Short mmCIF file of C-alpha atoms in Angstrom, two decimals:
data_model
loop_
_atom_site.label_atom_id
_atom_site.label_comp_id
_atom_site.label_asym_id
_atom_site.label_seq_id
_atom_site.Cartn_x
_atom_site.Cartn_y
_atom_site.Cartn_z
CA MET P 1 -11.38 -7.97 13.01
CA SER P 2 -10.05 -5.85 15.87
CA PRO P 3 -6.41 -4.73 16.21
CA HIS P 4 -6.35 -6.41 19.64
CA PHE P 5 -7.05 -9.75 17.99
CA PHE P 6 -4.21 -9.14 15.56
CA ILE P 7 -1.85 -8.39 18.43
CA ALA P 8 -2.85 -11.49 20.35
CA VAL P 9 -2.42 -13.75 17.33
CA VAL P 10 0.89 -12.28 16.21
CA LEU P 11 2.48 -12.25 19.65
CA PHE P 12 1.26 -15.75 20.46
CA LEU P 13 2.64 -17.13 17.22
CA THR P 14 5.87 -15.13 16.99
CA ALA P 15 7.81 -18.33 17.59
CA CYS P 16 6.34 -19.68 14.37
CA SER P 17 7.75 -16.84 12.31
CA GLY P 18 11.12 -16.97 10.63
CA PRO P 19 12.99 -16.31 7.43
CA SER P 20 11.54 -17.82 4.27
CA ARG P 21 14.53 -16.82 2.18
CA ALA P 22 17.36 -14.28 2.32
CA ASN P 23 16.37 -11.03 4.05
CA SER P 24 12.70 -11.97 4.43
CA HIS P 25 10.52 -12.69 7.45
CA LEU P 26 7.28 -14.60 7.84
CA ILE P 27 4.39 -14.15 10.25
CA PRO P 28 1.02 -15.95 10.33
CA HIS P 29 -1.93 -14.35 8.61
CA PRO P 30 -4.44 -13.49 11.37
CA ALA P 31 -7.45 -14.62 9.32
CA LYS P 32 -5.82 -17.91 8.28
CA LEU P 33 -3.18 -19.03 10.73
CA SER P 34 -1.80 -21.71 8.42
CA ALA P 35 -0.99 -19.01 5.83
CA SER P 36 2.11 -16.82 5.88
CA VAL P 37 2.67 -13.11 5.30
CA GLU P 38 6.11 -12.15 4.06
CA TYR P 39 7.83 -8.84 4.65
CA PHE P 40 11.27 -7.32 4.21
CA SER P 41 12.71 -4.62 6.45
CA ARG P 42 15.76 -2.40 6.90
CA GLN P 43 16.46 -0.61 10.18
CA PRO P 44 18.16 2.78 10.57
CA ALA P 45 21.21 3.17 12.74
CA GLY P 46 20.59 3.40 16.48
CA SER P 47 17.68 2.02 18.42
CA GLY P 48 13.96 2.16 17.68
CA PRO P 49 11.15 2.73 17.51
CA TRP P 50 11.41 4.68 14.27
CA PRO P 51 8.95 6.39 11.92
CA THR P 52 8.06 3.75 9.37
CA ILE P 53 7.52 3.70 5.61
CA VAL P 54 5.75 0.64 4.23
CA PHE P 55 5.99 -0.13 0.50
CA LEU P 56 3.20 -2.05 -1.23
CA HIS P 57 3.80 -3.40 -4.72
CA GLY P 58 1.37 -3.71 -7.60
CA HIS P 59 0.28 -6.74 -9.56
CA GLN P 60 3.17 -8.91 -10.70
CA ASN P 61 2.84 -11.36 -13.57
CA GLY P 62 3.80 -15.00 -13.35
CA VAL P 63 3.31 -17.88 -10.95
CA SER P 64 6.55 -17.15 -9.09
CA THR P 65 6.78 -13.45 -8.20
CA LEU P 66 9.12 -11.26 -6.18
CA GLY P 67 6.48 -9.62 -4.00
CA GLY P 68 8.07 -7.16 -1.59
CA GLN P 69 11.55 -8.39 -2.46
CA ALA P 70 11.41 -6.10 -5.50
CA PHE P 71 11.80 -3.06 -3.23
CA ALA P 72 14.72 -4.68 -1.40
CA ASP P 73 16.42 -5.52 -4.69
CA TRP P 74 15.99 -1.95 -5.97
CA GLY P 75 17.69 -0.53 -2.90
CA VAL P 76 14.59 1.41 -1.86
CA LEU P 77 14.63 0.06 1.70
CA ASP P 78 18.32 0.88 2.16
CA ARG P 79 17.76 4.41 0.84
CA TYR P 80 15.07 5.30 3.34
CA ALA P 81 16.72 3.46 6.23
CA SER P 82 19.77 5.66 5.68
CA GLN P 83 17.47 8.67 6.16
CA GLY P 84 16.23 7.43 9.54
CA TYR P 85 13.09 5.48 8.59
CA LEU P 86 12.27 1.88 9.37
CA SER P 87 11.71 0.72 5.80
CA VAL P 88 9.41 -2.21 5.14
CA ALA P 89 8.09 -3.95 2.03
CA VAL P 90 5.18 -6.37 2.33
CA SER P 91 4.44 -9.13 -0.16
CA LEU P 92 0.70 -8.90 -0.74
CA PRO P 93 -1.20 -12.20 -0.43
CA GLY P 94 -0.61 -14.39 -3.46
CA TYR P 95 2.71 -12.74 -4.30
CA GLY P 96 6.27 -13.55 -3.27
CA GLY P 97 6.31 -15.60 -0.08
CA SER P 98 2.85 -14.52 1.09
CA ASP P 99 0.15 -17.14 0.76
CA GLY P 100 -3.03 -16.27 -1.10
CA PRO P 101 -5.77 -15.92 -1.97
CA ARG P 102 -5.53 -12.68 -3.88
CA ASP P 103 -8.60 -10.56 -3.20
CA PHE P 104 -7.92 -7.33 -5.13
CA ALA P 105 -6.94 -5.17 -2.13
CA GLY P 106 -9.80 -6.56 -0.07
CA PRO P 107 -9.96 -7.45 3.63
CA TYR P 108 -7.55 -10.38 3.41
CA THR P 109 -4.88 -8.20 1.80
CA GLN P 110 -5.39 -5.32 4.22
CA GLN P 111 -5.26 -7.65 7.21
CA ALA P 112 -1.90 -8.99 6.00
CA VAL P 113 -0.37 -5.51 5.97
CA THR P 114 -1.93 -4.62 9.32
CA ALA P 115 -0.47 -7.77 10.86
CA VAL P 116 3.02 -6.72 9.78
CA LEU P 117 2.55 -3.26 11.29
CA ILE P 118 1.39 -4.69 14.58
CA LYS P 119 4.29 -7.12 14.66
CA LEU P 120 6.77 -4.28 14.11
CA GLU P 121 5.15 -2.14 16.81
CA ALA P 122 5.09 -5.07 19.25
CA ASP P 123 8.81 -5.61 18.59
CA GLY P 124 9.54 -1.95 19.41
CA LEU P 125 10.64 -1.16 15.85
CA ALA P 126 7.77 0.87 14.36
CA GLU P 127 6.77 4.08 16.09
CA PRO P 128 2.99 4.01 16.71
CA ASP P 129 0.99 6.54 14.67
CA ARG P 130 4.08 7.41 12.62
CA VAL P 131 3.44 5.25 9.58
CA LEU P 132 3.42 6.19 5.91
CA LEU P 133 2.19 3.80 3.24
CA GLN P 134 3.51 4.04 -0.31
CA GLY P 135 1.65 1.89 -2.80
CA VAL P 136 1.84 1.32 -6.53
CA SER P 137 -1.22 0.27 -8.55
CA LEU P 138 -2.82 -2.56 -6.52
CA GLY P 139 -0.67 -1.44 -3.60
CA ALA P 140 -2.07 2.08 -3.95
CA VAL P 141 -5.63 0.74 -3.75
CA THR P 142 -4.65 -1.18 -0.60
CA ALA P 143 -2.86 1.77 1.01
CA GLY P 144 -5.74 4.16 0.45
CA LEU P 145 -8.32 1.80 1.91
CA MET P 146 -6.14 1.17 4.95
CA ALA P 147 -5.85 4.91 5.54
CA ALA P 148 -9.64 5.14 5.61
CA ASP P 149 -9.80 2.50 8.36
CA ASP P 150 -6.72 3.25 10.47
CA PRO P 151 -6.19 6.71 12.00
CA GLY P 152 -2.65 5.60 12.87
CA ILE P 153 -1.66 5.97 9.21
CA ASP P 154 0.08 9.34 9.06
CA GLY P 155 0.52 9.65 5.30
CA VAL P 156 -0.04 7.89 1.99
CA VAL P 157 1.65 8.06 -1.39
CA LEU P 158 -0.71 6.56 -3.96
CA ILE P 159 0.85 5.85 -7.37
CA SER P 160 -1.28 4.76 -10.35
CA GLY P 161 -4.23 3.64 -8.26
CA LEU P 162 -7.95 3.13 -8.88
CA PHE P 163 -10.28 4.82 -6.43
CA ASP P 164 -13.77 4.16 -7.85
CA LEU P 165 -13.87 0.61 -9.17
CA PRO P 166 -17.50 0.45 -10.36
CA ALA P 167 -17.16 3.66 -12.38
CA PHE P 168 -14.00 2.43 -14.09
CA LEU P 169 -14.82 -1.24 -14.54
CA ASN P 170 -18.36 -0.83 -15.85
CA ARG P 171 -17.06 0.70 -19.09
CA PRO P 172 -13.54 -0.59 -19.81
CA ALA P 173 -12.25 1.57 -22.65
CA THR P 174 -8.88 -0.10 -23.27
CA ALA P 175 -7.35 -3.56 -23.29
CA GLY P 176 -5.56 -2.66 -20.07
CA ALA P 177 -8.84 -1.68 -18.42
CA SER P 178 -10.42 -4.94 -19.58
CA ALA P 179 -7.57 -6.89 -17.98
CA VAL P 180 -8.06 -5.01 -14.70
CA ARG P 181 -11.78 -5.73 -14.87
CA ALA P 182 -11.19 -9.44 -15.44
CA ALA P 183 -8.85 -9.63 -12.45
CA ALA P 184 -11.25 -7.70 -10.22
CA MET P 185 -14.19 -9.88 -11.19
CA ARG P 186 -12.20 -13.07 -10.70
CA GLN P 187 -10.82 -12.10 -7.30
CA THR P 188 -13.94 -10.46 -5.84
CA GLY P 189 -16.73 -12.36 -7.57
CA GLY P 190 -17.86 -9.10 -9.19
CA ASP P 191 -20.40 -8.32 -6.48
CA SER P 192 -21.28 -4.63 -6.49
CA ASP P 193 -20.80 -4.34 -2.73
CA ALA P 194 -17.36 -5.94 -3.00
CA LEU P 195 -16.31 -3.44 -5.67
CA ARG P 196 -17.64 -0.47 -3.71
CA SER P 197 -15.87 -1.62 -0.55
CA ARG P 198 -12.60 -1.55 -2.49
CA SER P 199 -13.21 2.01 -3.70
CA LEU P 200 -11.64 4.82 -1.71
CA LEU P 201 -13.57 7.76 -3.17
CA PRO P 202 -16.87 6.91 -1.43
CA GLN P 203 -14.92 6.52 1.84
CA ALA P 204 -12.63 9.52 1.46
CA SER P 205 -14.23 11.45 4.34
CA ARG P 206 -12.74 8.89 6.76
CA VAL P 207 -9.14 9.50 5.65
CA LYS P 208 -7.04 11.60 8.04
CA ALA P 209 -3.62 10.95 6.50
CA ALA P 210 -1.88 13.48 4.28
CA ALA P 211 -1.97 12.20 0.71
CA LEU P 212 0.13 12.49 -2.43
CA ILE P 213 -1.65 11.01 -5.46
CA LEU P 214 0.35 10.43 -8.64
CA ASN P 215 -1.02 9.31 -12.00
CA GLY P 216 -0.04 9.23 -15.64
CA ALA P 217 -2.32 11.07 -18.05
CA LYS P 218 -1.92 8.22 -20.55
CA ASP P 219 -2.63 5.45 -18.03
CA ASP P 220 -4.79 2.76 -19.66
CA ARG P 221 -5.35 0.86 -16.39
CA THR P 222 -6.58 3.73 -14.22
CA ASP P 223 -8.35 7.08 -14.64
CA PRO P 224 -6.31 10.20 -13.84
CA ASN P 225 -9.56 12.05 -13.19
CA GLN P 226 -10.11 9.76 -10.19
CA ALA P 227 -6.77 10.94 -8.79
CA ARG P 228 -7.90 14.55 -9.21
CA ARG P 229 -11.28 13.83 -7.64
CA LEU P 230 -9.69 12.10 -4.68
CA ALA P 231 -7.38 15.02 -3.94
CA TYR P 232 -10.28 17.47 -4.26
CA THR P 233 -12.48 15.40 -1.94
CA LEU P 234 -9.75 15.00 0.67
CA ASN P 235 -9.00 18.72 0.62
CA ALA P 236 -12.70 19.46 1.03
CA HIS P 237 -12.63 17.40 4.24
CA GLY P 238 -9.61 19.27 5.60
CA VAL P 239 -6.94 16.73 4.64
CA ALA P 240 -3.71 17.89 3.03
CA ALA P 241 -3.79 16.21 -0.38
CA LYS P 242 -2.15 16.84 -3.72
CA ALA P 243 -2.65 15.17 -7.10
CA VAL P 244 0.11 15.26 -9.71
CA ILE P 245 -0.71 14.10 -13.24
CA TYR P 246 2.23 13.37 -15.53
CA GLU P 247 1.18 14.21 -19.07
CA ASP P 248 3.85 12.10 -20.82
CA TYR P 249 3.42 8.84 -18.92
CA GLY P 250 1.04 5.93 -18.57
CA HIS P 251 0.62 3.37 -15.81
CA GLU P 252 4.35 3.14 -15.13
CA ILE P 253 5.74 6.47 -13.98
CA PRO P 254 9.56 6.31 -13.91
CA VAL P 255 11.05 6.49 -10.43
CA SER P 256 13.33 9.34 -11.49
CA VAL P 257 10.27 11.37 -12.55
CA ARG P 258 8.10 10.79 -9.48
CA GLN P 259 10.80 10.75 -6.79
CA PRO P 260 11.20 14.55 -6.41
CA GLU P 261 7.49 14.90 -5.59
CA ILE P 262 7.62 11.99 -3.16
CA ASP P 263 10.73 13.28 -1.40
CA ALA P 264 9.21 16.75 -1.01
CA PHE P 265 5.98 15.25 0.37
CA ILE P 266 7.82 13.09 2.90
CA ASP P 267 10.05 15.99 3.99
CA LEU P 268 6.98 18.19 4.54
CA HIS P 269 4.49 15.78 6.10
CA PHE P 270 6.59 12.92 7.44
CA PRO P 271 9.99 14.13 8.67
CA THR P 272 12.02 11.75 10.82
CA SER P 273 11.59 14.07 13.79
CA ARG P 274 8.86 16.52 14.75
#
């Protein structure tokens, strides 16, 4: 689906958007106009457009989930807005106030995030081609795939992501890996093409965005070697990429541990002014 179609749909239906709850906004999903996409945002002081950081959460348990509100509650959006970035958190389809279905970082999920970006650009808030995506787990899978498709993505921070689904899911070695496999099969149907299309490593040559890839060495739901392979492959294609593997941590890398690397990456590759 072309970006021009997204723009036409979002602009035409802007009047239908509105707050779903405190500090949240809704827009129609371009592939299913009766469905909503929820996002949260914080603006820097002054007037836009601004360089934009978009936060994408991972899987959240339960029927009622926070979605992107988790980043707002943690103060992440306020922190980056104070540094001059338009800070945005999107509730992935099936989470928070965003209607499903969940499709394991597939087209429906990617289209939801793209629709938010186009809405923010159309409103004069997001600076075109100055967008960084920061995703955790499922959000990291989504962010990486979007970077392969959209040259307007300037940078990605991929935390605890999977980048070759068939290789990982064909031989689940832990209970955590088996749970990931079950979710992937349920949400995609398990078709080999569907799994490959959700794998960034085979598509890495299309990525132009600078990349920081973080993984725990003890992660039972991903493979740290895939993080290393992705950084190597991106570097081989002339993209600035760095993998950091934390030997003492698993799937959840504490914010206090990973934040210095993220801050240094953003300062180097995504400063508020060029």
